[in-house]
């Protein structure tokens, strides 16, 4: 480990980066005394962090030194799922893993599946060494879709990449649409910028089925039905057209497919959209007027709204709006869903797909892990999944239709390894658990999807217990599998260096912890979108060539509200404010704030069902059921219930969580999940 920087008599301060799946990617300062981290704070010198962390990560030391941290490798001793394990040495654990994987790999390495997501966003500890290992092995590919691919593809097919406004310039916007985002809970540093704009006279409009804490603080809240965002966007276009609130010059010079989009949008008068979205027609008209006549106008889109069947189309429709009014001309106008496409990450150098040596393994979508773990071998599927190596993810809690996921993980003939900090719901089903380091204990390097700075994370403390970084685990496994390619000897600092190569000044990263990418303030003021045409593509030839609609449209949910009398309520499952996906659920101080799993339900829906506030309820559909407390609240709109997530199953009232009822169906673009496209019924428990 490199020595901490800024040593002084009072201990030392080490610069790092928040590893969590959050657009803010904060710069951390960890104070270390006598080898122990005593405080984690936001770095005041980093303009996006501005010295502030969210409640979750400001308690990071509580997480790192949590009494439940897994400190040694563990081997299962009881039935799968029982959580019974005994400590073993690293050598025993690694030898056993290699001895189990070798015969499977000899038969067909595609029977081995990695399963990982954004438990850390670090480029090194996520896939830096892991991808090399799985490529060399020839394991099945994992399609990492569980969060953002529908929206990402929507952006790619419209703007050409995951690109957009620079977050700091929202401070100068005069109208901000906060669309599908509870920014106070999940994009705190953007919210600080939006507050600045509000103080300077900007109007803030929140578009979200749930009346979130963010909606409370905006000037207006538009509580549309889940999965109807494209209809709203098309109606806004309709109004922009009929009122001629358009920037004709920008459209002519920097867009593609205007006439066709115009024709499509004219099919969406506000009256039609109002009916589909379940909002008053006047609200749509007012929003269109505000958007068409306020300059600069900006949209902060987030990923919640794209977790429905038509999520990709919805993002396409919304991403067309700024070009129609010429909002991109101003640095404080445009749209931001993700900035990650700006980062010149050298993924080939990190992941080394050349190690596949011409093999083309099948791909398994992480969203359908429930079904896929239960499939037998077949010519279309390929070999049955015999081994699963899980890192940076907790699929038993977070993957949809968890009844099937649990059934799959419980298979006695499945060999499962889990790299983890804690004994999560997934770790309970492992054959071997390997203790992983936290962000305070390893090197990493980070891009961001909410700003345009690269951050370096230095280890602040030695690994707790016998924990090891993911990279070290995959290096050791590679050695035991007999992989002697030189790339498995790369150390973590070298991996950090190679992530961006010469595109980022690594000395600056070592020196100050972050480096800003040279992105123009208004990157599309004069067009120059990273599409094939260089224009904002209202019509996508690429989609049309694939047999899809080249224009954005409203695609009704797989399970539209009102379509099933047995399950009349639409359910969304946004994160509880103090959790981040399933991370932090076991941090007691945060769990104490959240209390217990809750379902927000409007009085209009609770009263006819005889549901009282605080009562235990059963939430169910044909996929399954879970139990939680009902909170009668205006945060839920009539007809929609909010099942706050994502609680660990074992901490819920009946050992289940909200994903018992979500489905494994996929989005229109990007093969993403449809967590918010889900019909349920709710009944009071006796
Ligand atoms: S979770 Fe987000 S807001 Fe919280 S510290 Fe990490 S990056 Fe910052």
XYZ file of C-alpha atoms and ligand atoms in Angstrom:
694
model
C 0.000 0.000 0.000
C 1.237 3.523 -0.821
C 1.633 5.786 2.212
C -1.236 8.217 2.803
C -0.736 11.769 1.616
C -0.776 14.928 3.707
C 0.671 13.287 6.789
C 0.604 15.557 9.803
C 0.790 15.206 13.538
C -2.963 14.750 13.845
C -3.094 11.732 11.588
C -3.332 11.891 7.848
C -5.865 12.637 5.188
C -6.224 10.395 2.160
C -7.922 11.382 -1.053
C -10.442 9.020 -2.547
C -13.649 8.695 -4.528
C -17.088 7.468 -3.612
C -17.575 4.049 -5.228
C -21.355 3.917 -5.160
C -23.818 3.848 -8.042
C -24.680 7.530 -7.887
C -24.172 10.226 -10.523
C -22.373 12.536 -8.086
C -19.077 10.558 -7.816
C -17.894 12.557 -4.816
C -14.290 13.207 -3.917
C -13.620 11.808 -0.443
C -11.170 12.824 2.254
C -10.558 10.087 4.793
C -8.890 10.989 8.060
C -6.699 8.194 9.368
C -5.310 7.957 12.878
C -3.107 5.115 14.074
C -4.001 3.134 10.974
C -7.728 3.497 11.531
C -10.098 5.601 9.429
C -11.905 7.892 11.819
C -13.799 10.164 9.439
C -14.867 10.328 5.795
C -15.735 13.761 4.426
C -16.348 15.433 1.092
C -13.353 17.168 -0.440
C -14.089 20.929 -0.398
C -11.535 21.526 -3.171
C -13.517 19.371 -5.616
C -16.137 21.719 -7.029
C -18.760 19.041 -7.654
C -18.459 17.607 -4.156
C -18.046 21.002 -2.511
C -17.196 19.449 0.832
C -20.516 17.640 1.244
C -21.398 13.957 1.198
C -24.801 12.353 1.459
C -25.884 10.886 4.789
C -25.137 7.375 3.544
C -21.487 7.815 2.728
C -20.685 10.267 5.496
C -21.127 7.124 7.652
C -18.726 5.106 5.584
C -16.487 4.274 8.525
C -19.498 2.671 10.213
C -19.810 0.484 7.138
C -16.110 -0.335 6.843
C -15.756 -1.302 10.515
C -19.196 -2.830 10.770
C -19.225 -5.720 13.280
C -20.814 -7.924 10.600
C -17.976 -7.410 8.096
C -16.840 -10.721 6.654
C -13.229 -10.997 7.771
C -12.133 -14.387 6.472
C -13.053 -16.678 3.596
C -16.030 -18.856 4.520
C -17.206 -22.270 3.386
C -20.852 -23.299 3.541
C -21.751 -25.863 6.219
C -25.560 -25.821 6.164
C -28.221 -26.019 3.457
C -28.097 -23.335 0.758
C -29.689 -20.152 2.000
C -29.320 -21.083 5.666
C -26.385 -18.711 6.093
C -24.297 -21.327 7.924
C -20.590 -21.054 7.184
C -17.238 -21.867 8.720
C -13.999 -19.889 8.281
C -11.338 -21.346 5.988
C -7.953 -20.055 4.865
C -7.518 -18.180 1.602
C -5.513 -21.080 0.203
C -8.249 -23.569 1.030
C -10.931 -21.338 -0.466
C -9.040 -20.552 -3.668
C -7.937 -24.171 -4.129
C -11.505 -25.341 -3.768
C -12.819 -22.767 -6.240
C -10.186 -23.706 -8.815
C -10.803 -27.408 -8.336
C -14.551 -26.879 -8.890
C -14.132 -24.603 -11.906
C -11.504 -26.665 -13.754
C -13.679 -29.666 -14.680
C -16.549 -27.379 -15.698
C -14.206 -25.295 -17.844
C -12.828 -28.458 -19.415
C -16.360 -29.486 -20.469
C -17.573 -26.016 -21.504
C -16.455 -22.776 -19.825
C -19.741 -21.150 -20.843
C -21.304 -23.092 -17.970
C -19.496 -20.593 -15.717
C -21.134 -17.184 -15.353
C -19.819 -13.987 -13.738
C -22.530 -11.857 -12.116
C -21.594 -8.288 -11.224
C -22.847 -4.764 -11.424
C -22.173 -1.456 -9.744
C -21.430 -2.488 -6.155
C -18.374 -0.451 -6.931
C -18.252 1.954 -9.871
C -14.449 1.824 -9.842
C -13.023 0.781 -13.189
C -10.345 -1.383 -11.603
C -12.160 -3.191 -8.805
C -15.271 -3.786 -10.907
C -14.045 -5.386 -14.114
C -10.349 -4.381 -14.265
C -8.988 -7.843 -13.507
C -12.263 -9.792 -13.415
C -12.985 -9.302 -17.123
C -9.483 -10.530 -17.976
C -10.082 -13.650 -15.914
C -13.456 -14.437 -17.462
C -12.257 -13.676 -20.985
C -9.271 -15.978 -20.562
C -11.573 -18.636 -19.121
C -14.093 -18.298 -21.962
C -16.976 -17.974 -19.488
C -20.427 -16.797 -20.564
C -20.702 -13.060 -21.068
C -23.015 -11.206 -18.718
C -25.187 -8.508 -20.291
C -25.006 -5.853 -17.568
C -28.400 -4.272 -18.071
C -30.023 -4.049 -14.678
C -30.062 -0.288 -14.356
C -29.568 1.988 -17.281
C -29.357 0.357 -20.705
C -32.788 1.350 -22.026
C -32.120 5.024 -21.393
C -28.505 4.699 -22.479
C -29.571 3.229 -25.814
C -32.235 5.916 -26.115
C -29.528 8.558 -25.813
C -27.173 6.764 -28.170
C -29.858 6.555 -30.859
C -30.733 10.235 -30.499
C -27.667 12.197 -29.399
C -25.070 9.617 -30.419
C -23.807 8.786 -26.942
C -24.322 9.150 -23.219
C -23.573 12.849 -23.388
C -25.299 16.037 -22.398
C -25.091 19.250 -20.389
C -22.410 19.860 -17.807
C -24.102 19.648 -14.455
C -22.646 22.884 -13.090
C -24.416 24.938 -15.763
C -27.863 24.035 -14.460
C -27.149 26.822 -11.952
C -27.815 29.360 -14.738
C -30.958 27.691 -16.130
C -34.284 29.506 -15.886
C -36.451 26.421 -16.165
C -35.401 22.976 -14.946
C -37.477 19.877 -15.566
C -36.425 17.250 -13.031
C -37.746 14.234 -14.847
C -37.855 10.803 -13.196
C -35.437 11.752 -10.453
C -35.671 12.173 -6.716
C -32.588 14.343 -6.794
C -32.553 15.031 -3.066
C -32.180 11.319 -2.438
C -30.151 10.174 -5.416
C -28.418 13.154 -7.022
C -27.809 15.442 -4.083
C -25.100 17.583 -5.648
C -27.225 18.304 -8.699
C -29.963 19.349 -6.282
C -27.593 21.897 -4.724
C -27.004 23.342 -8.203
C -30.748 23.385 -8.908
C -31.296 25.201 -5.614
C -28.854 27.862 -6.751
C -30.851 28.261 -9.967
C -34.063 28.457 -7.942
C -32.620 31.202 -5.761
C -31.757 33.047 -8.966
C -35.313 32.841 -10.200
C -35.510 29.509 -12.056
C -38.744 27.559 -12.109
C -38.392 23.910 -11.080
C -40.850 21.265 -12.296
C -40.709 17.696 -11.062
C -42.126 14.968 -13.320
C -42.484 11.745 -11.365
C -45.328 9.354 -10.450
C -44.261 9.690 -6.811
C -44.503 12.898 -4.820
C -40.891 12.738 -3.705
C -39.013 14.990 -1.321
C -37.730 16.682 -4.480
C -41.270 17.204 -5.786
C -42.155 18.854 -2.467
C -39.534 21.505 -3.099
C -40.229 22.186 -6.780
C -42.688 24.811 -7.992
C -44.810 22.178 -9.656
C -45.197 18.424 -9.575
C -46.591 16.449 -12.500
C -47.562 13.018 -11.172
C -47.935 11.057 -14.379
C -48.664 7.326 -14.476
C -45.579 5.083 -14.679
C -44.491 4.399 -18.243
C -46.244 7.346 -19.871
C -43.301 9.762 -20.155
C -43.037 9.431 -23.942
C -46.695 10.414 -24.302
C -46.016 13.537 -22.251
C -42.923 14.390 -24.315
C -44.842 13.930 -27.590
C -47.627 16.208 -26.352
C -45.030 18.828 -25.429
C -43.712 18.577 -28.997
C -47.268 18.969 -30.284
C -47.641 22.215 -28.397
C -44.202 23.471 -29.439
C -45.242 22.887 -33.050
C -48.753 24.353 -33.009
C -47.597 27.416 -31.067
C -44.411 27.738 -33.106
C -42.154 27.730 -30.077
C -39.486 26.144 -32.245
C -35.938 27.095 -33.165
C -36.249 26.557 -36.913
C -32.653 27.410 -37.619
C -31.318 24.884 -35.092
C -33.727 22.230 -36.361
C -32.703 22.817 -39.971
C -28.981 22.757 -39.322
C -28.523 20.257 -36.519
C -31.291 17.649 -36.599
C -32.319 14.713 -38.760
C -35.876 13.544 -39.413
C -37.763 16.699 -38.475
C -40.662 16.289 -40.899
C -41.303 12.734 -39.766
C -41.114 13.678 -36.088
C -43.467 16.587 -36.723
C -46.027 14.229 -38.205
C -45.705 11.844 -35.234
C -45.969 14.627 -32.646
C -49.069 16.085 -34.259
C -50.820 12.813 -33.403
C -50.377 13.668 -29.727
C -52.596 16.601 -28.736
C -52.443 17.297 -24.995
C -55.924 15.834 -24.528
C -54.716 12.435 -25.709
C -51.596 12.562 -23.569
C -53.586 13.732 -20.551
C -55.698 10.623 -20.773
C -52.694 8.315 -21.165
C -50.602 10.033 -18.476
C -53.451 10.524 -16.020
C -52.711 14.232 -15.523
C -54.813 17.356 -16.199
C -54.584 18.677 -19.744
C -53.929 22.209 -18.459
C -50.819 20.939 -16.706
C -49.423 19.639 -20.000
C -50.251 22.881 -21.809
C -48.624 24.963 -19.084
C -45.505 22.806 -19.105
C -45.249 23.132 -22.893
C -45.604 26.898 -22.705
C -42.986 27.120 -19.986
C -40.624 24.898 -21.941
C -41.232 26.656 -25.237
C -40.880 30.191 -23.953
C -38.278 30.054 -21.157
C -34.616 30.318 -22.020
C -32.398 28.659 -21.080
C -34.418 25.530 -20.294
C -32.753 22.378 -19.022
C -33.862 18.816 -18.356
C -32.321 16.612 -15.666
C -33.484 13.198 -16.619
C -32.744 10.195 -14.465
C -33.051 6.486 -14.877
C -36.225 5.766 -12.899
C -38.515 6.576 -15.809
C -36.838 4.143 -18.227
C -37.531 0.997 -16.151
C -40.677 0.256 -18.147
C -41.365 -1.446 -21.461
C -41.047 1.769 -23.490
C -38.173 3.239 -21.465
C -35.807 3.558 -24.419
C -38.406 5.290 -26.562
C -39.305 7.595 -23.697
C -35.702 8.751 -23.377
C -35.541 9.197 -27.160
C -38.652 11.364 -27.106
C -37.433 13.512 -24.228
C -33.943 13.824 -25.736
C -35.503 15.358 -28.876
C -36.978 18.286 -26.941
C -33.848 20.449 -26.449
C -33.045 20.454 -30.177
C -36.596 21.544 -31.025
C -36.285 24.722 -28.968
C -32.567 25.238 -29.620
C -31.813 24.795 -25.929
C -28.365 23.370 -26.699
C -27.232 26.815 -27.875
C -26.829 27.903 -24.268
C -24.563 26.142 -21.792
C -27.432 26.257 -19.298
C -29.831 24.603 -21.734
C -30.182 21.042 -22.970
C -30.462 17.765 -21.145
C -28.443 15.533 -18.872
C -29.177 11.880 -18.289
C -25.617 10.630 -18.262
C -22.254 12.199 -18.953
C -20.413 8.887 -19.016
C -19.994 8.915 -22.804
C -17.565 11.817 -22.501
C -14.994 9.663 -20.686
C -12.277 8.150 -22.907
C -12.096 4.885 -20.966
C -9.704 2.356 -22.522
C -11.922 -0.657 -21.870
C -10.038 -2.912 -24.262
C -6.802 -2.272 -22.408
C -8.478 -2.975 -19.079
C -10.723 -5.894 -20.001
C -8.526 -7.545 -22.634
C -11.187 -9.143 -24.843
C -8.275 -10.464 -26.954
C -7.896 -13.151 -24.264
C -10.988 -14.776 -25.754
C -8.674 -15.799 -28.599
C -11.480 -15.984 -31.134
C -14.036 -17.689 -28.882
C -17.505 -16.120 -28.792
C -19.263 -17.218 -25.599
C -23.027 -16.875 -25.261
C -24.476 -13.914 -23.405
C -26.780 -14.132 -20.390
C -28.852 -11.082 -19.447
C -28.498 -10.335 -15.741
C -32.175 -9.305 -15.602
C -33.325 -12.832 -16.450
C -31.021 -14.645 -14.044
C -34.105 -16.124 -12.328
C -35.210 -17.952 -15.460
C -31.715 -18.691 -16.711
C -30.522 -20.418 -13.544
C -33.479 -22.766 -13.912
C -32.871 -23.646 -17.558
C -31.551 -27.018 -18.661
C -28.939 -27.299 -21.397
C -30.359 -26.896 -24.883
C -29.131 -26.060 -28.362
C -30.568 -22.552 -28.067
C -29.525 -21.836 -24.483
C -26.223 -23.707 -24.456
C -24.949 -25.455 -21.340
C -26.790 -25.319 -18.038
C -25.219 -22.769 -15.678
C -23.080 -24.827 -13.308
C -21.015 -22.141 -11.570
C -21.698 -18.549 -10.667
C -19.153 -16.017 -9.432
C -20.870 -13.007 -7.918
C -19.047 -9.756 -7.114
C -20.250 -6.158 -6.696
C -23.860 -7.306 -6.732
C -26.596 -8.810 -4.592
C -28.874 -10.480 -7.147
C -30.999 -12.447 -4.686
C -32.243 -9.092 -3.360
C -32.097 -6.898 -6.462
C -32.922 -9.058 -9.483
C -36.573 -9.171 -10.562
C -38.989 -12.000 -9.806
C -36.928 -13.092 -6.857
C -38.965 -16.218 -6.216
C -37.273 -17.705 -9.264
C -33.903 -16.156 -8.437
C -33.962 -17.816 -5.020
C -34.992 -21.121 -6.549
C -32.057 -20.888 -8.939
C -29.522 -19.959 -6.273
C -30.803 -22.818 -4.104
C -29.886 -25.430 -6.731
C -27.689 -28.035 -5.060
C -25.864 -28.632 -8.343
C -24.860 -24.961 -8.698
C -21.430 -23.917 -7.387
C -21.585 -20.307 -6.203
C -18.789 -18.000 -5.090
C -19.626 -14.577 -3.658
C -17.109 -11.752 -3.087
C -18.689 -9.526 -0.445
C -18.322 -7.226 2.530
C -21.341 -8.652 4.319
C -23.464 -11.737 4.461
C -26.111 -10.468 2.086
C -29.130 -12.413 0.856
C -26.954 -13.604 -2.023
C -24.017 -14.570 0.185
C -26.393 -16.811 2.150
C -26.596 -19.012 -0.963
C -22.837 -19.154 -1.611
C -20.675 -22.249 -1.381
C -17.668 -20.031 -0.740
C -17.707 -16.408 0.429
C -14.567 -14.327 -0.079
C -14.103 -11.166 2.028
C -13.809 -8.065 -0.166
C -12.136 -4.770 0.635
C -14.144 -1.547 0.839
C -13.207 1.641 -0.958
C -11.047 2.727 1.979
C -8.811 -0.296 1.475
C -7.891 -0.392 -2.215
C -6.804 1.596 -5.283
C -9.321 2.518 -7.943
C -10.095 5.054 -10.624
C -13.503 6.470 -11.463
C -15.387 8.026 -14.310
C -18.731 9.640 -13.487
C -22.145 9.727 -15.071
C -23.160 12.985 -13.419
C -20.119 15.209 -13.990
C -17.022 15.253 -16.161
C -14.141 14.690 -13.726
C -11.979 11.581 -13.371
C -11.242 10.656 -9.745
C -8.515 8.510 -8.236
C -9.102 6.504 -5.079
C -6.130 5.775 -2.851
C -6.264 3.186 -0.119
C -6.516 4.944 3.247
C -6.162 1.919 5.515
C -4.895 -1.628 5.326
C -7.538 -4.233 4.426
C -9.804 -5.026 7.373
C -9.411 -8.620 8.565
C -8.267 -10.822 5.700
C -10.234 -8.890 3.065
C -8.698 -8.669 -0.385
C -9.418 -6.421 -3.373
C -11.369 -8.078 -6.199
C -8.331 -7.663 -8.443
C -6.188 -9.724 -6.098
C -8.802 -12.467 -5.935
C -8.996 -12.777 -9.726
C -5.196 -12.669 -10.022
C -4.957 -15.531 -7.532
C -7.680 -17.509 -9.291
C -5.969 -16.960 -12.636
C -2.746 -18.403 -11.207
C -4.581 -21.443 -9.855
C -6.315 -22.000 -13.176
C -2.894 -21.991 -14.849
C -3.352 -18.684 -16.699
C 0.143 -17.293 -17.021
C -0.564 -14.390 -19.396
C 1.557 -11.389 -18.309
C -1.552 -9.169 -17.923
C -2.489 -11.065 -14.753
C 0.625 -9.634 -13.119
C -0.480 -6.003 -13.575
C -0.811 -4.346 -10.182
C -3.717 -2.080 -9.241
C -1.824 1.168 -9.680
C -0.851 0.096 -13.224
C -4.482 -0.739 -13.929
C -5.484 2.729 -12.692
C -2.908 4.250 -15.034
C -4.040 2.233 -18.031
C -7.757 3.063 -17.589
C -7.369 6.397 -19.387
C -3.810 6.181 -20.691
C -2.546 9.557 -21.895
C -6.058 11.001 -22.115
C -5.905 12.058 -18.462
C -2.968 13.542 -16.567
C -2.253 10.791 -14.053
C 0.242 12.924 -12.164
C -2.550 15.415 -11.539
C -4.726 12.588 -10.261
C -1.985 11.488 -7.906
C -1.471 15.053 -6.812
C -5.010 16.372 -6.306
C -7.238 13.315 -6.655
C -9.278 14.488 -9.636
C -8.833 15.821 -13.147
C -11.411 17.595 -15.310
C -12.021 16.444 -18.875
C -11.702 19.208 -21.488
C -15.372 19.322 -22.576
C -16.750 22.540 -24.134
C -19.245 24.384 -21.948
C -22.032 24.103 -24.525
C -20.929 21.001 -26.398
C -23.745 21.008 -28.975
C -24.309 24.738 -29.406
C -23.332 24.323 -33.024
C -24.461 20.724 -33.496
C -21.604 18.255 -33.619
C -23.489 15.430 -31.940
C -21.559 12.146 -31.803
C -24.081 10.433 -34.108
C -23.114 9.092 -37.537
C -24.790 12.155 -39.095
C -23.345 14.594 -36.557
C -26.942 15.693 -35.917
C -29.528 15.094 -33.239
C -31.335 12.152 -34.802
C -35.088 12.487 -34.344
C -35.307 9.638 -36.851
C -32.808 6.851 -36.363
C -31.847 5.055 -39.553
C -30.020 2.533 -37.430
C -33.186 1.550 -35.532
C -35.184 1.490 -38.763
C -32.618 -0.837 -40.328
C -33.129 -3.182 -37.377
C -36.840 -3.291 -38.192
C -37.787 -0.950 -35.369
C -39.621 2.342 -35.416
C -37.114 5.015 -36.428
C -39.099 7.635 -34.523
C -39.726 7.771 -30.789
C -43.208 6.775 -29.711
C -45.202 5.987 -26.601
C -45.141 2.233 -26.005
C -47.684 1.212 -23.374
C -46.347 -0.772 -20.429
C -46.275 -4.553 -20.549
C -48.687 -4.182 -17.644
C -50.573 -0.917 -18.236
C -52.487 0.603 -15.340
C -56.125 -0.492 -15.470
C -55.536 -3.489 -17.732
C -55.934 -6.237 -15.113
C -58.927 -6.124 -12.736
C -57.254 -8.699 -10.465
C -54.214 -6.453 -10.022
C -55.517 -2.919 -10.372
C -52.612 -0.983 -8.837
C -49.455 0.042 -10.697
C -46.372 -0.355 -8.523
C -43.032 1.409 -8.711
C -40.144 0.550 -6.397
C -37.943 3.639 -5.961
C -35.057 3.499 -3.500
C -35.642 4.347 0.128
C -33.797 7.616 0.708
C -31.112 6.222 3.000
C -30.284 3.157 0.940
C -28.569 2.853 -2.399
C -29.959 -0.164 -4.194
C -29.369 -2.842 -1.561
C -26.227 -1.198 -0.135
C -26.409 0.372 3.346
C -29.509 -1.616 4.375
C -27.419 -3.285 7.053
C -25.951 -0.023 8.392
C -27.955 0.267 11.577
C -28.026 4.038 11.856
C -29.416 4.296 8.316
C -31.840 1.421 8.756
C -33.067 3.080 11.939
C -33.949 6.192 9.927
C -35.859 4.127 7.362
C -37.529 2.006 10.041
C -38.955 -0.888 8.056
C -40.074 -1.830 4.546
C -42.938 0.439 3.520
C -45.552 0.616 0.816
C -46.854 4.103 0.197
C -50.513 4.016 -0.780
C -52.978 6.842 -1.370
C -56.009 7.068 0.938
C -58.193 6.701 -2.148
C -56.777 3.167 -2.638
C -56.277 2.264 1.027
C -59.765 3.085 2.252
C -61.782 0.694 0.038
C -59.330 -2.074 0.925
C -59.744 -1.448 4.639
C -56.056 -0.646 4.995
C -55.054 1.507 7.955
C -51.840 3.493 8.218
C -49.085 1.341 9.695
C -50.918 -1.893 9.042
C -49.117 -4.945 7.694
C -50.173 -5.539 4.095
C -49.733 -8.233 1.498
C -48.604 -7.001 -1.933
C -49.140 -9.605 -4.597
C -49.584 -10.621 -8.196
C -49.239 -13.903 -10.071
C -45.441 -13.832 -9.689
C -45.407 -13.729 -5.915
C -46.099 -11.694 -2.815
C -44.303 -9.779 -0.126
C -45.336 -8.179 3.107
C -44.577 -4.752 4.504
C -46.183 -1.901 6.410
C -48.606 0.402 4.618
C -48.070 4.128 4.830
C -51.120 6.065 3.725
C -49.568 9.012 2.032
C -49.932 11.698 -0.585
C -46.518 10.569 -1.846
C -48.461 7.919 -3.752
C -50.874 9.068 -6.441
C -54.209 7.283 -6.707
C -53.819 4.049 -8.629
C -50.070 3.786 -8.015
C -48.304 2.327 -4.984
C -44.655 2.925 -4.107
C -42.831 -0.092 -2.667
C -39.684 1.504 -1.282
C -36.577 -0.588 -1.832
C -34.398 -2.334 -1.807
C -34.543 -4.031 1.565
C -32.577 -7.182 2.157
C -35.068 -10.009 2.053
C -33.997 -11.372 5.398
C -34.669 -8.001 7.047
C -38.249 -7.865 5.718
C -41.284 -9.111 7.691
C -41.629 -12.405 5.815
C -38.106 -12.867 4.447
C -39.080 -11.347 1.105
C -38.837 -7.986 -0.590
C -40.422 -5.952 -3.342
C -38.760 -7.933 -6.131
C -41.013 -10.899 -5.395
C -43.585 -9.169 -7.594
C -41.433 -7.475 -10.294
C -41.088 -9.160 -13.681
C -38.226 -10.368 -15.841
C -39.635 -8.848 -19.011
C -37.405 -6.436 -20.891
C -37.421 -2.896 -22.247
C -37.827 -1.860 -25.888
C -34.173 -0.864 -26.227
C -31.127 -2.121 -24.343
C -32.701 -5.308 -22.893
C -33.179 -3.529 -19.576
C -35.429 -4.412 -16.635
C -38.996 -3.187 -16.180
C -39.101 -2.823 -12.407
C -41.639 0.029 -12.623
C -43.911 -1.751 -15.085
C -45.683 -3.961 -12.604
C -49.303 -4.431 -11.577
C -50.218 -5.643 -8.096
C -53.060 -5.885 -5.641
C -52.692 -5.006 -1.979
C -54.668 -6.433 0.904
C -54.586 -5.916 4.637
C -53.084 -8.753 6.654
C -55.308 -10.071 9.391
S -23.524 8.158 -2.809
Fe -23.491 9.897 -4.239
S -23.865 11.740 -2.987
Fe -23.314 10.035 -1.607
S -21.120 10.336 -1.335
Fe -21.428 8.847 -2.984
S -21.357 10.046 -4.853
Fe -21.660 11.481 -3.152
